[in-house]
XYZ file of C-alpha atoms in Angstrom:
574
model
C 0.000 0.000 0.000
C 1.699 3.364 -0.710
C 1.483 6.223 1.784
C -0.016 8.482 -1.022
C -3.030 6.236 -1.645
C -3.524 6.141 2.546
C -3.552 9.209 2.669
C -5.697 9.922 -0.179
C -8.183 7.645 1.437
C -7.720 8.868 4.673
C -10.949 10.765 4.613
C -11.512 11.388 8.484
C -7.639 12.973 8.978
C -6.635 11.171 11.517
C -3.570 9.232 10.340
C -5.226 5.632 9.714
C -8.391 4.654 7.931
C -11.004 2.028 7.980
C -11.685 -1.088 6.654
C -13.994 0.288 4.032
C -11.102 3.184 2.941
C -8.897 -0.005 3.361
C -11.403 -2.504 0.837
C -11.410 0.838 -1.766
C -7.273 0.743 -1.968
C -7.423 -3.206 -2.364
C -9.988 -2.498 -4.912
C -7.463 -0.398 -6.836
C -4.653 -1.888 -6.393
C -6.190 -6.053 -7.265
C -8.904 -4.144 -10.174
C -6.188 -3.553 -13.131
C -8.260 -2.654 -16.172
C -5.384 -3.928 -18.418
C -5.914 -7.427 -16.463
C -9.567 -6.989 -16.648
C -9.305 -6.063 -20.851
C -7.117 -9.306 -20.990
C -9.610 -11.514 -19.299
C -12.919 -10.048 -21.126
C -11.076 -10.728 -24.435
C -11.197 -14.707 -23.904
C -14.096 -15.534 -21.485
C -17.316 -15.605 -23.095
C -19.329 -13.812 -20.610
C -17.015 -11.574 -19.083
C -17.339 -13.095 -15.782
C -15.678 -16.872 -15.772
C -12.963 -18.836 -17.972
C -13.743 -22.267 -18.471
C -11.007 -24.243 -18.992
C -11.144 -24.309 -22.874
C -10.649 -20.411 -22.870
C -8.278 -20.574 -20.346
C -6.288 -22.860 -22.793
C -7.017 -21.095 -25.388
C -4.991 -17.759 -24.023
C -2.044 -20.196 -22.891
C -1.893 -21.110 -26.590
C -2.496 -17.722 -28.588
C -1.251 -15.333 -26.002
C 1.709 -17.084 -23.919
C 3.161 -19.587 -26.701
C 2.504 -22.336 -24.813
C 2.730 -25.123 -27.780
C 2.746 -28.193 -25.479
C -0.340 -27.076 -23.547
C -3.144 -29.481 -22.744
C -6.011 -29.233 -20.770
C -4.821 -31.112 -17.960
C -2.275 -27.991 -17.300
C -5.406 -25.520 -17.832
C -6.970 -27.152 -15.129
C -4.305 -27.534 -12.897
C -3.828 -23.572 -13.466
C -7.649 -23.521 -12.007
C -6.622 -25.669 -8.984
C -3.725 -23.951 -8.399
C -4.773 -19.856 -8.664
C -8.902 -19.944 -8.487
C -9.585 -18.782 -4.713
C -13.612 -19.265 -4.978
C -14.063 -23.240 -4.733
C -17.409 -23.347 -6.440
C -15.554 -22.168 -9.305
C -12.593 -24.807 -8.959
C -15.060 -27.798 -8.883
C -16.391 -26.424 -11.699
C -13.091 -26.073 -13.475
C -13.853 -22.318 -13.886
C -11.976 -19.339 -13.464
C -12.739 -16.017 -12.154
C -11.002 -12.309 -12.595
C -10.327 -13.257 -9.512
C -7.949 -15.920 -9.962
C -7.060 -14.869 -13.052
C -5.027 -11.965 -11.982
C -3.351 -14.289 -8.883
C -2.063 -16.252 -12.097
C -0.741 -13.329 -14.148
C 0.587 -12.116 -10.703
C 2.607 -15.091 -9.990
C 6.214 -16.675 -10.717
C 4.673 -18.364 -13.833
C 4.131 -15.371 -16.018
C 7.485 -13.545 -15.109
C 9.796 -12.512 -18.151
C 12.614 -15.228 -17.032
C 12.347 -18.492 -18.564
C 12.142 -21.246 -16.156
C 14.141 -23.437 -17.882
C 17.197 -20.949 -17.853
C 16.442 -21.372 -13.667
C 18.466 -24.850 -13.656
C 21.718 -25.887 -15.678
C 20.465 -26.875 -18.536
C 23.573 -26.133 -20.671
C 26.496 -28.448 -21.604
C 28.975 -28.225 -18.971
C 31.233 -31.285 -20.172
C 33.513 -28.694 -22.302
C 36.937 -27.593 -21.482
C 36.920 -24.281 -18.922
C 38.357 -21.929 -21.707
C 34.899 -22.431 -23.615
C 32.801 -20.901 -20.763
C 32.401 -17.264 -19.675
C 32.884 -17.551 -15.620
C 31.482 -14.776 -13.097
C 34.400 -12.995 -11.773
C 35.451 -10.145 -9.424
C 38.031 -7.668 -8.529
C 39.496 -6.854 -5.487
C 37.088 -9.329 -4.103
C 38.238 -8.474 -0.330
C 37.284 -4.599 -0.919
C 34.018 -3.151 0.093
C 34.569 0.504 -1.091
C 36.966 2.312 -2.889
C 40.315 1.332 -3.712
C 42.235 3.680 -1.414
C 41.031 3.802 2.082
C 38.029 1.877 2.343
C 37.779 -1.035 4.115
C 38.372 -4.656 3.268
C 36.364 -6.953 4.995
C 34.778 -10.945 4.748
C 31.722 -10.277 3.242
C 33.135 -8.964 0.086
C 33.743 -12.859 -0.299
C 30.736 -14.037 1.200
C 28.531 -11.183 -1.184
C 30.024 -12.593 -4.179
C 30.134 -16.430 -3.574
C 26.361 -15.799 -2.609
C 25.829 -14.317 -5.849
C 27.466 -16.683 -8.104
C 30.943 -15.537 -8.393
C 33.270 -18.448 -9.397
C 36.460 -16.139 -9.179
C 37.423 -14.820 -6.454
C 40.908 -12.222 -6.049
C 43.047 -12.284 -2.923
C 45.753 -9.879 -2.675
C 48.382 -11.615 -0.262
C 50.807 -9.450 1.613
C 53.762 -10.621 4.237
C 51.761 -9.742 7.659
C 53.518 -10.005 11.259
C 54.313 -12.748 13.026
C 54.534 -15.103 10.044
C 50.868 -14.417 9.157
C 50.048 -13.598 5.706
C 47.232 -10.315 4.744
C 44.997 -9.354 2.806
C 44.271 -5.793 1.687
C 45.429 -3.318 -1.753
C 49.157 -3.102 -1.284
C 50.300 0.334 -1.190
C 47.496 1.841 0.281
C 45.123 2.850 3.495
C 42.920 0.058 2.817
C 42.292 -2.361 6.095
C 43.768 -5.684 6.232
C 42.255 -9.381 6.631
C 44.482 -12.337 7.780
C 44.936 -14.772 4.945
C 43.617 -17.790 6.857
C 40.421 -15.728 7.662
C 39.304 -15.208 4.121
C 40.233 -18.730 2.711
C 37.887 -20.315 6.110
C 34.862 -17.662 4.584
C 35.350 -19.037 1.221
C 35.647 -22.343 2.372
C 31.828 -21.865 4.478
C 30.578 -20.464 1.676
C 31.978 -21.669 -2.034
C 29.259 -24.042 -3.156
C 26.691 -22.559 -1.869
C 24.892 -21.149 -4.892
C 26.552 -23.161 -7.071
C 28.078 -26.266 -7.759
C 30.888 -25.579 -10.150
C 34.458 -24.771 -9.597
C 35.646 -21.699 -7.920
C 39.187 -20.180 -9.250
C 40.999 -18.199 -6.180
C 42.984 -15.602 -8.431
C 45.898 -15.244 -6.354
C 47.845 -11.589 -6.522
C 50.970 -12.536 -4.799
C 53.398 -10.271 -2.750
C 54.682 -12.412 0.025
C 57.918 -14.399 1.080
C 58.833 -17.796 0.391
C 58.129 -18.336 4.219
C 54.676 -16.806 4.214
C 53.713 -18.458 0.887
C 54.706 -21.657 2.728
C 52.104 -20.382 5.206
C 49.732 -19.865 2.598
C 50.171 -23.140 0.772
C 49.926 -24.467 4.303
C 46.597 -23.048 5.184
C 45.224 -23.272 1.382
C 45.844 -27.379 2.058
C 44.628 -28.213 5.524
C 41.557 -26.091 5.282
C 39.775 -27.014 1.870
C 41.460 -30.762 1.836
C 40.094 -32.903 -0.680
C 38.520 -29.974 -2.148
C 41.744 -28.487 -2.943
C 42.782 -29.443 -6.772
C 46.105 -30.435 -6.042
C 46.671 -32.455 -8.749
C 46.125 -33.016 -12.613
C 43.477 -34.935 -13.542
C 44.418 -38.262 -14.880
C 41.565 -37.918 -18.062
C 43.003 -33.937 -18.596
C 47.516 -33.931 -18.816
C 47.190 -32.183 -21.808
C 43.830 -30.422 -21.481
C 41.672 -28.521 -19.584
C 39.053 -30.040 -17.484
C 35.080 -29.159 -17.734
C 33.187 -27.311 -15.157
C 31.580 -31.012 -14.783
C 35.153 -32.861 -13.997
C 35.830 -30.027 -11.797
C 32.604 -29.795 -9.173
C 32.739 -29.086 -5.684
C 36.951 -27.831 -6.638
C 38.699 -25.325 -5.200
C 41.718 -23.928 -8.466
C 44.525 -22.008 -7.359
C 45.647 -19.277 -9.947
C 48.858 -17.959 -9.133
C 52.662 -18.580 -10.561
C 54.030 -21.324 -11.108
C 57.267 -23.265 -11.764
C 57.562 -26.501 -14.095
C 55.636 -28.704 -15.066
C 52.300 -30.855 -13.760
C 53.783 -33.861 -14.675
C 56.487 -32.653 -12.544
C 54.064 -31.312 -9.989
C 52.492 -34.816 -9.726
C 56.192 -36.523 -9.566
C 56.770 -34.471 -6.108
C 53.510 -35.607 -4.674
C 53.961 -36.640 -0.310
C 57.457 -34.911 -0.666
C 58.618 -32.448 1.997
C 58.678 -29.352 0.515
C 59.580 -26.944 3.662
C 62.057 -24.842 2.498
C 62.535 -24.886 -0.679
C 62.301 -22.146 -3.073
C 62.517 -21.116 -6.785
C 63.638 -18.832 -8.818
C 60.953 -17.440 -11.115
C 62.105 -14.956 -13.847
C 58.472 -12.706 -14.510
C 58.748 -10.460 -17.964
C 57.994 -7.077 -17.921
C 56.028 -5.294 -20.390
C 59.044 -3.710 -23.066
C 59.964 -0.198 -23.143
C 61.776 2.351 -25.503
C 64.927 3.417 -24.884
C 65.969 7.135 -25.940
C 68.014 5.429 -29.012
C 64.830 3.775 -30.405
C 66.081 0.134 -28.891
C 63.664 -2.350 -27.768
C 64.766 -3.016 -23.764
C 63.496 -5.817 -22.265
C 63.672 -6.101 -18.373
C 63.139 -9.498 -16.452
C 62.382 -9.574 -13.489
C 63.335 -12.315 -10.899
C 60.809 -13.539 -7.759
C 61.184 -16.586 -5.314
C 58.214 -18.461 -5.411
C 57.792 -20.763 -2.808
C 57.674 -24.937 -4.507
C 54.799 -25.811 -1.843
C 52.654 -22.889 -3.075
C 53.905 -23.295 -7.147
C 52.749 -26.917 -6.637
C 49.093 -26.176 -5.560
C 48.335 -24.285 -9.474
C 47.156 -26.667 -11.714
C 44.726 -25.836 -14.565
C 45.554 -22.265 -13.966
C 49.017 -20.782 -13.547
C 48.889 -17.119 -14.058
C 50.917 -16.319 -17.295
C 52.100 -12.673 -18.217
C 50.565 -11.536 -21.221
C 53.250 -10.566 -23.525
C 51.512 -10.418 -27.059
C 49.060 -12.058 -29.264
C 51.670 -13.488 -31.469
C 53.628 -15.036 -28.323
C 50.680 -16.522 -27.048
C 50.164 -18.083 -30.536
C 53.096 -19.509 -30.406
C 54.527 -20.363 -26.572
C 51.427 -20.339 -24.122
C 50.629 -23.382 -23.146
C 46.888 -24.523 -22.142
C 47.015 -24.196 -18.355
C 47.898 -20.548 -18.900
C 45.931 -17.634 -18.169
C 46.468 -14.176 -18.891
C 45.424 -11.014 -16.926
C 44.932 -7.944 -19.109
C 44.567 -4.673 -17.799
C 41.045 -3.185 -19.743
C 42.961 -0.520 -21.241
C 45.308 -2.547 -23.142
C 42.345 -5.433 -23.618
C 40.175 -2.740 -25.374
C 42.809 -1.763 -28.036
C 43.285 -5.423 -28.761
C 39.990 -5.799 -29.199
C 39.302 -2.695 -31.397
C 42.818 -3.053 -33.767
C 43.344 -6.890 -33.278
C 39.809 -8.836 -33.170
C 40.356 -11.782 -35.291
C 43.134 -12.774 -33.235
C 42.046 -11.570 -30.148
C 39.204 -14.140 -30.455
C 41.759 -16.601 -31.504
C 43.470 -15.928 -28.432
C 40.471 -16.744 -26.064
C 39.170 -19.685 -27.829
C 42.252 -21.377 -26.863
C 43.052 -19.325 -22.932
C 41.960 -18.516 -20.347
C 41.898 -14.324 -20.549
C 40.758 -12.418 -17.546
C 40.259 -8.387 -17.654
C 40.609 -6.204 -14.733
C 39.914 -2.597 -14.273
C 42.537 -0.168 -15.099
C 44.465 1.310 -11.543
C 42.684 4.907 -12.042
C 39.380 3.358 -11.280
C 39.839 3.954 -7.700
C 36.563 4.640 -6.330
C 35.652 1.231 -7.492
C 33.948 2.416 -10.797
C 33.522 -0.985 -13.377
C 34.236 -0.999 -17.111
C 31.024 -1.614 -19.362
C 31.788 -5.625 -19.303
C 30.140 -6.170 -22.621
C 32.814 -5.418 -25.435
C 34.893 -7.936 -23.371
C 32.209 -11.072 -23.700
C 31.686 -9.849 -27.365
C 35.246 -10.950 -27.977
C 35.032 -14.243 -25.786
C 36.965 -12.664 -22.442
C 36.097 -15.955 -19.848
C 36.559 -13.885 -16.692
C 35.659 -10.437 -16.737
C 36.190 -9.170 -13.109
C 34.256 -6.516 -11.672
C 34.413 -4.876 -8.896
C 30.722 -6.459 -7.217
C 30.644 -3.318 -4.323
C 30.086 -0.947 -7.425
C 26.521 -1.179 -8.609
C 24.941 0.649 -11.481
C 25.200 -0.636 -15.235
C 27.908 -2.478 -15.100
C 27.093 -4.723 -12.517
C 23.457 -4.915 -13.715
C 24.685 -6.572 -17.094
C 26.644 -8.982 -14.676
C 24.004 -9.843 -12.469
C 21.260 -10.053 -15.479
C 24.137 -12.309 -17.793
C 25.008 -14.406 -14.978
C 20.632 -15.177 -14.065
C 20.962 -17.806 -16.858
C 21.842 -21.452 -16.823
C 20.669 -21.626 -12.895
C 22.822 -18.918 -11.868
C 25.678 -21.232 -12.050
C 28.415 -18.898 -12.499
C 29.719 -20.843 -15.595
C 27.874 -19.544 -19.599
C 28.871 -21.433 -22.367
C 29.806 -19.200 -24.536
C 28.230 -19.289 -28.510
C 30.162 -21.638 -30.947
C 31.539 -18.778 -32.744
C 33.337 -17.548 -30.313
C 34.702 -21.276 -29.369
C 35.181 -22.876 -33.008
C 38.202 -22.084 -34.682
C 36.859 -22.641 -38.266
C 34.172 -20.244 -37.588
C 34.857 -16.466 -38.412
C 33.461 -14.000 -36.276
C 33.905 -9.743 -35.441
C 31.429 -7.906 -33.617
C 32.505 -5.096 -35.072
C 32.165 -5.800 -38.553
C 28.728 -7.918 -38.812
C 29.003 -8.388 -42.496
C 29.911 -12.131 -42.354
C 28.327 -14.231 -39.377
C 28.900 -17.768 -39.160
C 27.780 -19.822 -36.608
C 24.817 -17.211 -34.890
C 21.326 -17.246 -34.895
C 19.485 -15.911 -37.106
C 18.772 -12.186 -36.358
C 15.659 -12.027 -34.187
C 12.431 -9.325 -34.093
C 12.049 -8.268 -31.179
C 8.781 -6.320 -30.503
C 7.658 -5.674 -27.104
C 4.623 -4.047 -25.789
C 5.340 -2.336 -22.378
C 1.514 -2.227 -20.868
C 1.963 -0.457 -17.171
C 3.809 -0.401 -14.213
C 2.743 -2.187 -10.986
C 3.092 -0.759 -7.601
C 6.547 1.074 -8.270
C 8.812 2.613 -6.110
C 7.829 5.786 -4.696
C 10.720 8.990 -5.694
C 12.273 9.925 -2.764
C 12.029 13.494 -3.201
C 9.197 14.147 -5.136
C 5.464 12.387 -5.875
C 4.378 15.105 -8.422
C 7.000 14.701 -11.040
C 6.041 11.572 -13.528
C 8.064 8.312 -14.344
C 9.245 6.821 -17.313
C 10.829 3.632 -18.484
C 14.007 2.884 -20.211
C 14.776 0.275 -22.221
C 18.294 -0.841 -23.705
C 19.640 -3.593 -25.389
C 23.690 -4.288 -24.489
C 25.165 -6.761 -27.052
C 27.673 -5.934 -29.880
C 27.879 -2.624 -31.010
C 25.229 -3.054 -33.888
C 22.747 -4.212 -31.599
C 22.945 -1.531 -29.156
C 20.219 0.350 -28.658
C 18.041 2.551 -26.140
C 14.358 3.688 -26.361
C 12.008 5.504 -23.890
C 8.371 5.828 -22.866
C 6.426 9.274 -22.383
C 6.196 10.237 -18.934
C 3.249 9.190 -16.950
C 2.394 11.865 -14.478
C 1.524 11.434 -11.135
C 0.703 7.807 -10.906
C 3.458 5.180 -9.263
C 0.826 2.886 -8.216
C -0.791 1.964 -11.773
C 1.052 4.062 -14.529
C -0.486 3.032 -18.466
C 2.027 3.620 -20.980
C 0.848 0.590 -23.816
C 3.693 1.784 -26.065
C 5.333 -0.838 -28.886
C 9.260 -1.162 -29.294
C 11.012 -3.123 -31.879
C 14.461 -3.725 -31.236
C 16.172 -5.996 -33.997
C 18.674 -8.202 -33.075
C 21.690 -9.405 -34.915
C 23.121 -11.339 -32.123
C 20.727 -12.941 -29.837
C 23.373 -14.814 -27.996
C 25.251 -12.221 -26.844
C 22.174 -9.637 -25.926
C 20.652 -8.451 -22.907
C 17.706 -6.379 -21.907
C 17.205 -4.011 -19.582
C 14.582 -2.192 -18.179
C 15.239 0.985 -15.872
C 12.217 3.103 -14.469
C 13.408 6.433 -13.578
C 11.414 9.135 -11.707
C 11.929 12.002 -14.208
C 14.048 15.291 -13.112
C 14.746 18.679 -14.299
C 17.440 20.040 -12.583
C 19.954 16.820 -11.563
C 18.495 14.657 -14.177
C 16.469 11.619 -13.717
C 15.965 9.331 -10.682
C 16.534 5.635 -10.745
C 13.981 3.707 -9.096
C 14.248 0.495 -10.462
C 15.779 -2.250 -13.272
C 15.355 -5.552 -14.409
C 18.123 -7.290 -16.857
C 17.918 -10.304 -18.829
C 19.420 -12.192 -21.438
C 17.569 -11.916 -24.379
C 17.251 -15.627 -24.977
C 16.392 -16.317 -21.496
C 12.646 -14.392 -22.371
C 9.327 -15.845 -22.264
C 6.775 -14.794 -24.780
C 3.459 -13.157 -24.061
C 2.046 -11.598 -20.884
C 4.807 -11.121 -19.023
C 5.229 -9.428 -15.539
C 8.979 -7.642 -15.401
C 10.458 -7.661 -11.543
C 12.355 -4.658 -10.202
C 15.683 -4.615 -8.348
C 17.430 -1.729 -6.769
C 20.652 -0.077 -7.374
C 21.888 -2.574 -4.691
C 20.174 -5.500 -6.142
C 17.523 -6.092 -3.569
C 14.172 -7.197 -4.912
C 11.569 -4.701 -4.806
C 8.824 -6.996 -5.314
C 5.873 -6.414 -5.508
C 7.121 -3.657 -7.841
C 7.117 -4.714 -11.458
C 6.313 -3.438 -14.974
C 3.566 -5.527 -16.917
C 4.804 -6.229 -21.016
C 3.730 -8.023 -23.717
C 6.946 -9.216 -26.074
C 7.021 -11.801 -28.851
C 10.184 -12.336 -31.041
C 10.450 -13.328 -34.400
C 13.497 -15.152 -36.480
C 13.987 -13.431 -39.998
């Protein structure tokens, strides 16, 4: 009930109002005359659906092929409130509305609830949800680290997680951005909050990107505390069915991967297996990235680190690899290698190099972080990096706005599992692909129609400053650069509780497979510009058809049910 509509009802002025004031706002709120059109249009009488016209509205209006009237019934059963009506296999407004109301007419298909996609291919085919900075809760400087960074993200999905490891006193490895005011976690406190919480939301394996500054000792203490606290769970080992090849998200459930350097090779990892390790260290020569000398000579610097055998012997599938060129890659990098790419240098590879940038992540691993001047936590638009096949994009999850919104609404599909598949033109090498340059597609869909009705707005959030202004809705499509595209509604004046906009978009679609939707309601403003109040994002593939009842989440991502817009969208292959 919104404070507006109590008050507007509150006839007597005294602050509450009866149960007749109280029966007019249910009334107006439960009475929606686009419901009630719906409803009139397919029961003969305007005052029941019997079970053929209830069927018959499953079938023309919400594409349900495989219907029968054995699910038209159970509908009745289910959503009818009046019994005379169930044991007549009848449906009132009534019940009606409780079934356009409920979690079976919401945009999101069910079947992209549950894992439903192949997840027997190697990890490089598979776009993984991945943050930055996981341990930070704020900005970049001075703000402070803390557990639930870890905990937010694991609960969310996140299947790669960054710990920034620092030599701490008394032998006790931290946490925290090196080099600045941030606060500081002990080591072994993070890995026991990842270990509580890593396979909770999902099943699939979770990749601890390791950003390592410490000591042979303390990385002794690390590999120490890394061992005895995930055990078994701890990939430690090759798998005998993968020495030359990376494992699937299947062979790798309920697995803990260690990204971080590493020395030699995993047939020599597995040949050191039960040995003592204490002690011993190696020398690990790290390239820099090439500068230019005053006298036009290429200088190359390398750079030597001790890296601690017990720790090198925990990375497996994915030993952090410094990302020289495209043309080294080609030729030296070897499959358990992963690059990190700063987004600065990824987006010029992307833009002057695409062909073999998409080469290049067919075949590795390639993670993209934001660049260092990002440091109140801002993300990069994380699109143009999936466009191009970039497995883990990592954001920074405290931040939210659009970024994170096209990460939480990408990352909804295949059960919220953390791991995508991503399309076979961006995994096959025979297939030629360049978002840029759309002119030659192999491997997509077809393009796809997408026309969608947006009907009204249910029950949305209230401004915070003002109930007089009017609110709109926004809605964008985020995919390769052809595809994107943002449209607007009129203002509707006044009217949060029931706003009627029954405006038609048409958005076509080149790429289905790599599109999302979003819908933003804004409150609309004159002076500071508009007022977010609410989105909803989606992959576009992941939409039903029909009636369909949008949810709204908040900047922060909390549901704002039972705030929702009401659409009608239908999409058609050319």
């Amino acid at each position: 009930m919104t404070w507006e509509k109590k008050k507007e009802n509150d006839r007597q002025k005294q602050g509450k109002i009866t149960i007749e004031e109280f029966r007019a706002i249910y009334r107006c709120i439960a009475h929606r005359e686009e419901i009630i059109e719906i409803f009139n249009t397919y029961s003969e009488n305007r005052k029941i659906l019997s079970e053929n016209n209830l069927t018959e509205f499953l079938t023309q209006e919400q594409y349900e092929l495989k219907i029968d009237y054995s699910i038209s019934a159970e509908i009745i059963q289910k959503y009818e409130p009046i019994d005379e009506m169930k044991n007549k296999r009848q449906m009132s407004y009534e019940g009606f509305a409780r079934y356009i109301f409920s979690p079976e007419c919401l945009l999101f298909k069910e079947e992209c609830k549950t894992v439903y996609q192949d997840m027997n291919q190697p990890l490089n085919d598979y776009f993984i949800s991945s943050s930055h900075n996981t341990y930070l809760i704020s900005d970049q400087l001075i703000g402070p680290s803390d557990i639930w960074g870890y905990v937010s993200a694991l609960v969310r999905g996140c299947r790669c997680l960054e710990i920034d490891c620092w030599d701490g006193a008394q032998n006790e490895p931290v946490v925290y951005h090196g080099y600045t005011l941030t606060s500081k976690l002990l080591f072994k406190t993070v890995i026991q909050a990842i270990n509580k919480y890593a396979f909770m939301s999902s099943e699939y394996p979770v990749v601890l990107s390791l950003e390592n500054h410490c000591s042979p000792s303390q990385q002794e203490v690390m590999a120490d505390i890394l061992q005895s606290t995930f055990g078994d769970v701890l990939l430690s080992d090759m798998l005998d069915e993968f020495p030359d090849s990376l494992p699937s998200p299947e062979a790798l459930k309920f697995k803990i991967l260690v990204k971080n350097k590493k020395v030699g090779t995993l047939l020599e990892t597995r040949e050191r297996l039960g040995t003592n390790k204490q002690g011993q260290v190696l020398d690990f020569q790290i390239w820099v990235q090439p500068t230019i000398h005053a006298c036009s000579l290429t200088i190359v610097e390398i750079r030597k680190l001790k890296l601690s055998m017990a720790l090198s012997d925990l990375v497996i599938y994915t030993k952090a690899e410094k990302f020289r060129s495209l043309q080294h890659s080609r030729l030296y990098q070897q499959f358990n290698e992963n690059n990190s790419i700063g987004e600065s240098r990824a987006r010029k590879l992307l833009k002057l190099r695409t062909h073999e940038f998409i080469f290049h992540t067919r075949a590795f691993i390639t993670r993209i972080y934001p660049k260092m001047t990002r440091a109140d936590s801002s993300n990069f638009n994380p699109q143009e990096f999936w466009n191009v096949g970039c497995q883990m994009v990592a954001m920074n999850f405290q931040t939210p706005g659009l970024p994170m919104d096209l990460q939480n609404g990408k990352f909804l599909d295949n059960g919220g599992s953390g791991y995508l598949l991503k399309p076979d033109f961006l995994r096959d090498t025979t297939l030629s692909f360049n978002p840029r340059n759309l002119r030659v597609i192999e491997g997509c869909k077809l393009p796809t129609q997408l026309p969608t009705q947006l009907i009204s707005g249910i029950q949305l959030p209230i401004s915070m400053y003002s109930s007089k202004t009017g609110t709109l809705v926004i809605i964008e499509v985020h995919g390769v650069p052809d595809d994107h595209v943002k449209q607007q509604t009129r203002v509707v004046k006044k009217n949060a509780l029931s706003p009627r906009w029954n405006e038609t978009f048409t958005f076509i679609i080149q790429v289905p497979e790599l599109a999302l939707i979003r819908f933003a309601v804004e409150n609309q403003g004159f002076i500071a510009g508009n007022e977010f109040l609410g989105q909803y994002t989606v992959p576009v593939l992941c939409m039903n058809k029909g009636y369909r009842r949008v949810p709204l989440f908040s900047r922060e991502g909390a549901n704002l049910e039972p705030s929702s817009l009401f659409i009608y969208v239908w999409y058609i292959r050319e």
